[in-house]
Each structure stands twice: as C-alpha cells, then as structure tokens.
PDB file of C-alpha atoms and ligand atoms in Angstrom:
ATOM      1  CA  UNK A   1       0.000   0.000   0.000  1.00 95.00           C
ATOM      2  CA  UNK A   2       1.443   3.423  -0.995  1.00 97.00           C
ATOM      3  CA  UNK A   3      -0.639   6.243   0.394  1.00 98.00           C
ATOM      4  CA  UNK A   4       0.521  10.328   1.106  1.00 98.00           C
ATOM      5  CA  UNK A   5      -0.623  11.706   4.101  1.00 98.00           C
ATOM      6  CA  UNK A   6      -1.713  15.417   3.467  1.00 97.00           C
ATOM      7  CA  UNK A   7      -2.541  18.200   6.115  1.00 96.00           C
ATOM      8  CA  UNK A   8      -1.229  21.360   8.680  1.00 94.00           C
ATOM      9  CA  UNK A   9       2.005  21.096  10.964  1.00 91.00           C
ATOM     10  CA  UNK A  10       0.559  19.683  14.201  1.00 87.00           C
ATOM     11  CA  UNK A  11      -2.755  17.924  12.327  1.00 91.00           C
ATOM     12  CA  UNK A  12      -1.012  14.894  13.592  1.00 91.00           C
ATOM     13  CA  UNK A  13       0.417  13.247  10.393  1.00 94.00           C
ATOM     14  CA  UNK A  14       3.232  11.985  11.924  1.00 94.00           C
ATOM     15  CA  UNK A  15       1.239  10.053  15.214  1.00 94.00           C
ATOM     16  CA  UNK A  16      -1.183   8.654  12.682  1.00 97.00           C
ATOM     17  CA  UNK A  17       1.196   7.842   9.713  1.00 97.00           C
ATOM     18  CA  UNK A  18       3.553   5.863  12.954  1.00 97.00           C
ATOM     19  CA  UNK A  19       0.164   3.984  13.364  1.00 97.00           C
ATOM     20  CA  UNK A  20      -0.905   3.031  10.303  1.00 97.00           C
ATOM     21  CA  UNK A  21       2.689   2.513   8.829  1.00 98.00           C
ATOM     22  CA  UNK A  22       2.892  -0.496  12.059  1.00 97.00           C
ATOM     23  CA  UNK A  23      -0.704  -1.474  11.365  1.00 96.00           C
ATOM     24  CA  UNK A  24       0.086  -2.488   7.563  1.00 96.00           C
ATOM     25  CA  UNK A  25       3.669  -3.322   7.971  1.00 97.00           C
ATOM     26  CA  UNK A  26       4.856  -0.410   5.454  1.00 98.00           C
ATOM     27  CA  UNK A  27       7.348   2.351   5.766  1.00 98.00           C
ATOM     28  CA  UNK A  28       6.763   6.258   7.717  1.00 98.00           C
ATOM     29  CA  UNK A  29       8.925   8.455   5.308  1.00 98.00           C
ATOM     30  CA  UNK A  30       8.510  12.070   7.202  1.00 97.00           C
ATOM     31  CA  UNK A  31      10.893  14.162   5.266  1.00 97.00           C
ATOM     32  CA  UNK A  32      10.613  16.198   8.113  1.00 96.00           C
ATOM     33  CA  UNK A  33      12.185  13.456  10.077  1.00 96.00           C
ATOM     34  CA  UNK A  34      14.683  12.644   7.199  1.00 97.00           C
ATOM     35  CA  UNK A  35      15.166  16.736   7.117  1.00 97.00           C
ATOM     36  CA  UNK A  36      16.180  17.245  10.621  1.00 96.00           C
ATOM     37  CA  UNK A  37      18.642  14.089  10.363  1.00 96.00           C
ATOM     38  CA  UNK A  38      20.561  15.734   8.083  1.00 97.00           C
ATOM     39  CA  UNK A  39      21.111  18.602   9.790  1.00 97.00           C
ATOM     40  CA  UNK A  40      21.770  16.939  12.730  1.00 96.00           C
ATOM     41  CA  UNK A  41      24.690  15.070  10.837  1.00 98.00           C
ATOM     42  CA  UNK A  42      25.688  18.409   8.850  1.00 98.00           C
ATOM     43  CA  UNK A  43      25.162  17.324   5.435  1.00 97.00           C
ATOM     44  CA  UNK A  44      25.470  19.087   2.239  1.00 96.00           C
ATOM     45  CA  UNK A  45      21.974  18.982   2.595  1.00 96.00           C
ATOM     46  CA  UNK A  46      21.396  19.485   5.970  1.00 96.00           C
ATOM     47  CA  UNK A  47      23.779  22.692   5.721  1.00 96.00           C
ATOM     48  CA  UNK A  48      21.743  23.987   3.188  1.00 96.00           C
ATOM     49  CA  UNK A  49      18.323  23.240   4.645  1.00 97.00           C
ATOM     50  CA  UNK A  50      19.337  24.282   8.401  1.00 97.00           C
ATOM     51  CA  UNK A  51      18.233  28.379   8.449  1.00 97.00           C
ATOM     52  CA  UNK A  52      15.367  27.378   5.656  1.00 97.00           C
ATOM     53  CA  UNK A  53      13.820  24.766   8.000  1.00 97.00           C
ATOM     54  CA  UNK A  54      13.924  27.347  11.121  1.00 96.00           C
ATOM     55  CA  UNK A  55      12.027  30.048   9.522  1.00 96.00           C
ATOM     56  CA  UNK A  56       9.703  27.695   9.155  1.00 96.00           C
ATOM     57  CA  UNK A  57      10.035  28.092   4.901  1.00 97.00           C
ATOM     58  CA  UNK A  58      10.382  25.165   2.272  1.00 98.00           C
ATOM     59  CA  UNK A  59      13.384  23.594   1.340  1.00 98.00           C
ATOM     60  CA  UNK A  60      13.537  23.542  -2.634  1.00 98.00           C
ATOM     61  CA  UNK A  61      11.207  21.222  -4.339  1.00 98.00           C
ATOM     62  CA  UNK A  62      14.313  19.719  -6.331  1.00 97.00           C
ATOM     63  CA  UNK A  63      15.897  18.538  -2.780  1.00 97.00           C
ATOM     64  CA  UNK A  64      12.697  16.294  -1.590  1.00 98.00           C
ATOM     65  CA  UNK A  65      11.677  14.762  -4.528  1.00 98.00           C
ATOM     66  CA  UNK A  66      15.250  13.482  -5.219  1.00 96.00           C
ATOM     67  CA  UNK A  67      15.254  12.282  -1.071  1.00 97.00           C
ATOM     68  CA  UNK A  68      12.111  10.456  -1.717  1.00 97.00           C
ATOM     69  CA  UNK A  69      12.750   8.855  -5.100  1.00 97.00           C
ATOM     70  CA  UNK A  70      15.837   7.628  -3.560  1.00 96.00           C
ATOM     71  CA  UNK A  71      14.068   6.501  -0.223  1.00 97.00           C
ATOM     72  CA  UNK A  72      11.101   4.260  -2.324  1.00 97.00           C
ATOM     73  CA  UNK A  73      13.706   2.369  -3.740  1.00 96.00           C
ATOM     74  CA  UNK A  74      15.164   1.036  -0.632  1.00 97.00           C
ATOM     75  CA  UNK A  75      13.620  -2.912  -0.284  1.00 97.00           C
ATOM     76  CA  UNK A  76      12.443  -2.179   3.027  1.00 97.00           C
ATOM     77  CA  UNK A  77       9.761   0.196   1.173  1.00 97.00           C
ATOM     78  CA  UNK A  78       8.755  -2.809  -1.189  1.00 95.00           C
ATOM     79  CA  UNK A  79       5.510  -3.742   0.639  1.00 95.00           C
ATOM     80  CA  UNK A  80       4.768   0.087   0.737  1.00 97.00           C
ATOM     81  CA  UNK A  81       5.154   3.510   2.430  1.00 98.00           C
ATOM     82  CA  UNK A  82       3.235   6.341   3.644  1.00 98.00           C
ATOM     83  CA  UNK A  83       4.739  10.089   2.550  1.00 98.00           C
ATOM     84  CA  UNK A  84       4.028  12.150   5.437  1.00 97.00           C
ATOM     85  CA  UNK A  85       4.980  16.039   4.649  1.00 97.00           C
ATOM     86  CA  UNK A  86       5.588  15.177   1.042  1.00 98.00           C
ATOM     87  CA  UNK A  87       4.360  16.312  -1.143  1.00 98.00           C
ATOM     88  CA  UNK A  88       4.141  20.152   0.346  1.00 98.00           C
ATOM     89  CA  UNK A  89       3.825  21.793  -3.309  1.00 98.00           C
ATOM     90  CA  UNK A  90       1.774  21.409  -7.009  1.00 98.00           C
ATOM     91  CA  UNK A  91       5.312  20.736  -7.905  1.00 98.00           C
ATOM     92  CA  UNK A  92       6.172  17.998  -5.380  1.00 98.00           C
ATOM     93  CA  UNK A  93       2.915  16.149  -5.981  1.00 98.00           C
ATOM     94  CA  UNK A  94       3.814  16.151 -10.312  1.00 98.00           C
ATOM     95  CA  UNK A  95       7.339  15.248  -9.792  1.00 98.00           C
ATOM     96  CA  UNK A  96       6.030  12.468  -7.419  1.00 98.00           C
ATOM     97  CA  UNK A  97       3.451  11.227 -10.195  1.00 97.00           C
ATOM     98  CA  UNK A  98       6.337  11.082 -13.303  1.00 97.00           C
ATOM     99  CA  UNK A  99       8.432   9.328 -10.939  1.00 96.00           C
ATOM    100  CA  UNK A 100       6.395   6.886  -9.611  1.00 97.00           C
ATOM    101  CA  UNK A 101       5.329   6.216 -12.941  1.00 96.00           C
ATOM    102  CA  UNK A 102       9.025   5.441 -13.833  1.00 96.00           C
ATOM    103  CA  UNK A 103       9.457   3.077 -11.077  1.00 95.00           C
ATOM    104  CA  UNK A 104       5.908   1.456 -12.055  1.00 95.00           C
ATOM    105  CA  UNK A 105       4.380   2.443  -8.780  1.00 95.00           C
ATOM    106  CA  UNK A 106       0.988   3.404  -8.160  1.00 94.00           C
ATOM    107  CA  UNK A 107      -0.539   5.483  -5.391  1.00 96.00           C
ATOM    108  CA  UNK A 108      -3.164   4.078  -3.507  1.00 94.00           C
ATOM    109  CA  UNK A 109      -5.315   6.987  -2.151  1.00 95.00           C
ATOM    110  CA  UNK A 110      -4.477  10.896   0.216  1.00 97.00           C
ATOM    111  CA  UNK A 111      -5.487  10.921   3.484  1.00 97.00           C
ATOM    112  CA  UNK A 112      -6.366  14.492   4.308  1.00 97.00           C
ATOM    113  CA  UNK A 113      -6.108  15.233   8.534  1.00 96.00           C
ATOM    114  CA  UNK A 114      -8.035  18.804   8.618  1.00 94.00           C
ATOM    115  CA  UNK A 115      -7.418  20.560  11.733  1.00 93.00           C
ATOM    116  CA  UNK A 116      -8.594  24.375  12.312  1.00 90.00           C
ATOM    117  CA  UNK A 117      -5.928  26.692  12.604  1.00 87.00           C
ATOM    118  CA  UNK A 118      -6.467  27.892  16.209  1.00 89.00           C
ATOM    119  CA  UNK A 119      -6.012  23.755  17.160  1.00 90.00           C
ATOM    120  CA  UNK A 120      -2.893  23.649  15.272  1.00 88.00           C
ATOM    121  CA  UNK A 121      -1.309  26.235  17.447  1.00 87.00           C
ATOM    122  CA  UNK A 122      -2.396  25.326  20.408  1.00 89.00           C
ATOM    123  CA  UNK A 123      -1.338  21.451  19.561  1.00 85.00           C
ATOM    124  CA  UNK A 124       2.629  23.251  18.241  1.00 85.00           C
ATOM    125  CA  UNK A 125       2.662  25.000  21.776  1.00 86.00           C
ATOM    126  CA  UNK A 126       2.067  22.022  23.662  1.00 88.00           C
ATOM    127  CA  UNK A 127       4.665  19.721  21.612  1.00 85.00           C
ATOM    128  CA  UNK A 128       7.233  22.599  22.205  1.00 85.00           C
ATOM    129  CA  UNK A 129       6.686  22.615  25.780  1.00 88.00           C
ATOM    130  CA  UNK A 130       6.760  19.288  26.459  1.00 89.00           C
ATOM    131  CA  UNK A 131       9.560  18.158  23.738  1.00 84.00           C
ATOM    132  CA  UNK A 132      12.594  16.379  25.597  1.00 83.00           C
ATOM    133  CA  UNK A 133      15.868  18.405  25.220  1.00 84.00           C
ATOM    134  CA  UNK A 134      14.306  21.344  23.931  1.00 82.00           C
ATOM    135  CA  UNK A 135      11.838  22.150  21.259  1.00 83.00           C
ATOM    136  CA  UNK A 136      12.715  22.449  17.633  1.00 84.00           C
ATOM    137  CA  UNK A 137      14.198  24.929  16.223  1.00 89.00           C
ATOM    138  CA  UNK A 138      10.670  25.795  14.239  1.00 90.00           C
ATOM    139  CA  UNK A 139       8.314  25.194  17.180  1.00 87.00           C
ATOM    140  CA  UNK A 140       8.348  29.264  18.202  1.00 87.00           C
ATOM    141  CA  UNK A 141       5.404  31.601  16.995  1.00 85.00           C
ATOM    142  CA  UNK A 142       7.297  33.492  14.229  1.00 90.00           C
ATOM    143  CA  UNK A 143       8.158  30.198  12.350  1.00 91.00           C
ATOM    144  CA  UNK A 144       4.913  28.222  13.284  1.00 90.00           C
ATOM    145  CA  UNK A 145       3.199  31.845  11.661  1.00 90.00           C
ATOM    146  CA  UNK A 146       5.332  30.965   8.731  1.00 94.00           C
ATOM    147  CA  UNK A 147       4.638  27.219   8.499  1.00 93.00           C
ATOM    148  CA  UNK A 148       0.787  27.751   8.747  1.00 93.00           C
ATOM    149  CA  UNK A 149       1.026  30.806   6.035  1.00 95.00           C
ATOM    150  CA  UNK A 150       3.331  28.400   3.879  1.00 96.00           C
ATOM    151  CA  UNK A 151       0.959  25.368   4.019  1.00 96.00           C
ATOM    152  CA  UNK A 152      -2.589  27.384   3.238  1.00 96.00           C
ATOM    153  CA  UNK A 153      -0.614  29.038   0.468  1.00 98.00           C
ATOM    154  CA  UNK A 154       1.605  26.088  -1.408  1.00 97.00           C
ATOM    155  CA  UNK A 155       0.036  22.608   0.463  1.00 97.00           C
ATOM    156  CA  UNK A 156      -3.311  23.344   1.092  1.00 96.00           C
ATOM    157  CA  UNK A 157      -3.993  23.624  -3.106  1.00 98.00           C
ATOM    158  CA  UNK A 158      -3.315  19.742  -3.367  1.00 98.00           C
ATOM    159  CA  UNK A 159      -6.567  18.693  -1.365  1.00 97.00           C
ATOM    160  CA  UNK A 160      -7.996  20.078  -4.622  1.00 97.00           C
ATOM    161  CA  UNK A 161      -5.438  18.486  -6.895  1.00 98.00           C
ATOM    162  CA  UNK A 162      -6.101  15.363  -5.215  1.00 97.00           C
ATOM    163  CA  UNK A 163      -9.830  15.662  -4.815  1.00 97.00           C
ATOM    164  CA  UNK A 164     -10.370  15.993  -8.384  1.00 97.00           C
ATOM    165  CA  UNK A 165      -7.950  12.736  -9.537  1.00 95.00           C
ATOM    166  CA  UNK A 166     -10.394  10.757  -6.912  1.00 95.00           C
ATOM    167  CA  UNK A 167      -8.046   9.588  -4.766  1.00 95.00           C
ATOM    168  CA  UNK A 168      -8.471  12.172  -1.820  1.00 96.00           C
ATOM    169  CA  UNK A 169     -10.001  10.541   1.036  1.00 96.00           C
ATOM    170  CA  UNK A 170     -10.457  13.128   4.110  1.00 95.00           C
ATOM    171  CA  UNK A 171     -10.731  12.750   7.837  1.00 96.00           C
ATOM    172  CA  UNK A 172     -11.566  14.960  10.911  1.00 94.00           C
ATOM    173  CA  UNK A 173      -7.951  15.263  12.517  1.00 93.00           C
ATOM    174  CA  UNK A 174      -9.724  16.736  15.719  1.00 91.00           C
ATOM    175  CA  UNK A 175     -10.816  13.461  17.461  1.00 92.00           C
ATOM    176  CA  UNK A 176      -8.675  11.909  20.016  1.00 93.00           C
ATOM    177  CA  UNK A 177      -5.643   9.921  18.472  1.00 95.00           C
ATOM    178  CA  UNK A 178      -7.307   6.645  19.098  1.00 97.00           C
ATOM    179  CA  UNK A 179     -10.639   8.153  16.646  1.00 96.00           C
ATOM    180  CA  UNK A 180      -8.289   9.721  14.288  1.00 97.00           C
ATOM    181  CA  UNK A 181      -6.823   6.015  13.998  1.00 97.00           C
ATOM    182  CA  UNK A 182      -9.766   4.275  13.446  1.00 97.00           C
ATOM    183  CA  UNK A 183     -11.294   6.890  10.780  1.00 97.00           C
ATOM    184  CA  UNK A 184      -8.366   6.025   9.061  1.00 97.00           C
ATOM    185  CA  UNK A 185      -8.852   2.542   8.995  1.00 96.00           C
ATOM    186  CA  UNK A 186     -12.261   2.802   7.910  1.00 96.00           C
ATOM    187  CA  UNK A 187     -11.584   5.338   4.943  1.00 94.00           C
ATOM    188  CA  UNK A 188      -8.774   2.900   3.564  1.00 93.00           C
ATOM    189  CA  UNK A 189     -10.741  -0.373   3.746  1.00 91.00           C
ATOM    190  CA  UNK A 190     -13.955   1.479   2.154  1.00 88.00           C
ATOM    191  CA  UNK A 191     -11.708   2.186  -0.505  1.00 77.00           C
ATOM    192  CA  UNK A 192     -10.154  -1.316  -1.182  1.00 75.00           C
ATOM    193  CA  UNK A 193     -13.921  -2.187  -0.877  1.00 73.00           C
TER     194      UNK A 193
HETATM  195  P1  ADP B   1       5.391  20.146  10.269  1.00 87.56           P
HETATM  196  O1  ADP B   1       4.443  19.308   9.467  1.00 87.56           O
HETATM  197  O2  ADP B   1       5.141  20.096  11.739  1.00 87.56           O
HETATM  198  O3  ADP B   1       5.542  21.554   9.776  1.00 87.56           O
HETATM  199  P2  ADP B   1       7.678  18.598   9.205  1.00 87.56           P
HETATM  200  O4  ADP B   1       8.510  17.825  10.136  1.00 87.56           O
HETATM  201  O5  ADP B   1       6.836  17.860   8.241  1.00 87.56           O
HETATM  202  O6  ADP B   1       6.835  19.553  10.147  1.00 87.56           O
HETATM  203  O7  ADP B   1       8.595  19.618   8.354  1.00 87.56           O
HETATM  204  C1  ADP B   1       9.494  20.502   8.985  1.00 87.56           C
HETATM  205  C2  ADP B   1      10.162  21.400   7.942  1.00 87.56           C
HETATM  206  O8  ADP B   1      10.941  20.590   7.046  1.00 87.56           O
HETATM  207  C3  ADP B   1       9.243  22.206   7.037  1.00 87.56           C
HETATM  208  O9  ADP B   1       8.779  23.401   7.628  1.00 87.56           O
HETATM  209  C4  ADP B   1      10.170  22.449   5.834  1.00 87.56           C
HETATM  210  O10 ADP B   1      11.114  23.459   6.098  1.00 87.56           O
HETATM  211  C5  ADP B   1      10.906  21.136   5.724  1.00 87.56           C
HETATM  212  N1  ADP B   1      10.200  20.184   4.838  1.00 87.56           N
HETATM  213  C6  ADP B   1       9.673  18.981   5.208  1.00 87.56           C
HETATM  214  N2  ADP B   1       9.087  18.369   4.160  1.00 87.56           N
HETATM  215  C7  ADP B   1       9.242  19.210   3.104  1.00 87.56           C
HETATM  216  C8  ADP B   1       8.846  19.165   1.737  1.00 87.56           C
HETATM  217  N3  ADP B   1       8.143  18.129   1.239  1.00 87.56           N
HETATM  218  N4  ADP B   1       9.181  20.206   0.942  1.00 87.56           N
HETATM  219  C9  ADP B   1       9.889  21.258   1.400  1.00 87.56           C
HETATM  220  N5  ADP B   1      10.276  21.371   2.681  1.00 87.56           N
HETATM  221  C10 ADP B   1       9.968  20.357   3.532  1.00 87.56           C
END
C-alpha cells in the first residue's frame, strides 16, 4: 500500500502515519524526520536546509523529490510507504506522479487530517513545551506563523489536486488519536472495498 498523508504542521500526520505505517507493515517516510537528520549530521543537505527549515520556509522542491525517489527504492519500502509532509507543493505532488510512474508504482489513495488553525497552534505549543531536550528549532510563533502561512498558500492547493484525480479521502484530525486512527482505517478499507 502506498498512500501520502496530506494536512497542517501539528494535524497529527506523523502520530497517525507511525500507526498506520505499524498497522500495515509499510514504511513512515517524514521528510521532516529525514530533514532534521541531516542537519543533525551536517550534510550538504542538511547545511543547506538548516536556516530554511527554522524560519519555518520550504526547502527547494528539487531537494525532496530526489530524497524520496531515492528513499522508495530502498527494499524495506517494497511492501509500501506512507509520505508524510511530502508532497508540500503542485510541484512535489507532479514530480512524485512522473516518478512513480518510472518506477511502475501506483498510489493508492491521500489521506487528508483537517485541523482548524487555532487547534494547530495550540497542539505546536504544547509539543514545544513538552519536547525532551528542547523544542525544535521551528516550534516558536514566528516560524509556526510561517509554516501555517506556507501550508494554506503552497500545500493546502493539493486537497484540490487530489480531490479531483479521486483519490483524496479526508478525515476529521480533531478526534482523540485513538478516533483519528480508526477513521483512518475505515476510509482505507472502504476504498479497497
Ligand atoms: P510540520 O508538518 O510540523 O511543519 P515537518 O517535520 O513535516 O513539520 O517539516 C518541517 C520542515 O521541514 C518544514 O517546515 C520544511 O522546512 C521542511 N520540509 C519537510 N518536508 C518538506 C517538503 N516536502 N518540501 C519542502 N520542505 C519540507
């Protein structure tokens, strides 16, 4: 199963990709995650997407689709993956069809967490509060400004792009984690069905 999950910093994508990646016995690939890695390890790429990442802007489309086509190859992504935080622009997502069309993959639906704003923040405030060794460096309010501003402008356009190839598939992201889970679930299987 190869599915993207779509939707706001702190709709919970990452929780409920962790869950449903275990539940199916496919691959999480947060670019986030693989993001912050390289900066940790001071990377060409990590060098270059350090100050980018803090503002809370986008690291250049060319970057993450070249991190991702690389990442689906791997064997341990044979049985499938979930893309959480990719794709992020109309670019990503086209880039992400040609090459998956290469590699004779298909996609097998977008699950869309929607989350209202004034959740979101609240959720970004709590997660920087209570983050172990310090929050990130883009959990403060001018880069979580940014990051919202940055996803309704360049993200938020692919629930359309999405919607209209039939394969988006949305769920409230403002249950408890457990709900969120299970709406999942039940929007994936109605889908096979
Ligand atoms: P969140 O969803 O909470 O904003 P992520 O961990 O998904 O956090 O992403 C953190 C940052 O990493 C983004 O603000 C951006 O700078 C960078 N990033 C992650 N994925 C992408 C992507 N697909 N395209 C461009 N930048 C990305």
């Amino acid at each position: 199963m190869r599915l993207i999950f779509l939707g706001p910093p702190g709709a919970g994508k990452g929780t409920q990709a962790e869950r449903i990646a275990q539940r199916y016995g496919i691959q999480q690939l947060s670019t986030g995650n693989m993001l912050r890695a390289a900066v940790a390890a001071k990377t060409p790429v990590g060098l270059a997407a350090k100050d980018i990442m803090a503002r809370g802007d986008l690291v250049p489309d060319e970057v993450v689709v070249e991190i991702i086509s690389q990442r689906i190859d791997e064997p341990d992504c044979a049985n499938g993956f979930i893309l959480d935080g990719f794709p992020r622009t109309v670019a990503q997502a086209e880039a992400l069809e040609g090459l998956l069309e290469d590699k004779g993959m298909a996609l097998d639906g977008v699950v869309e967490l929607s989350v209202d704003d004034t959740i979101l923040i609240e959720r970004i405030e709590k997660r920087a509060r209570e983050t172990a060794g310090g929050p990130r460096a883009d959990d403060n309010a001018d880069a979580l400004k940014t990051r919202l501003d940055v996803y309704h402008a360049q993200t938020a356009p692919l629930i359309s792009f999405y919607r209209n190839k039939g394969q988006l598939r949305a769920v409230d992201g403002m249950a408890d984690i457990d709900a969120v889970s299970e709406q999942i679930v039940a929007v994936l299987e109605k889908a096979e069905a």
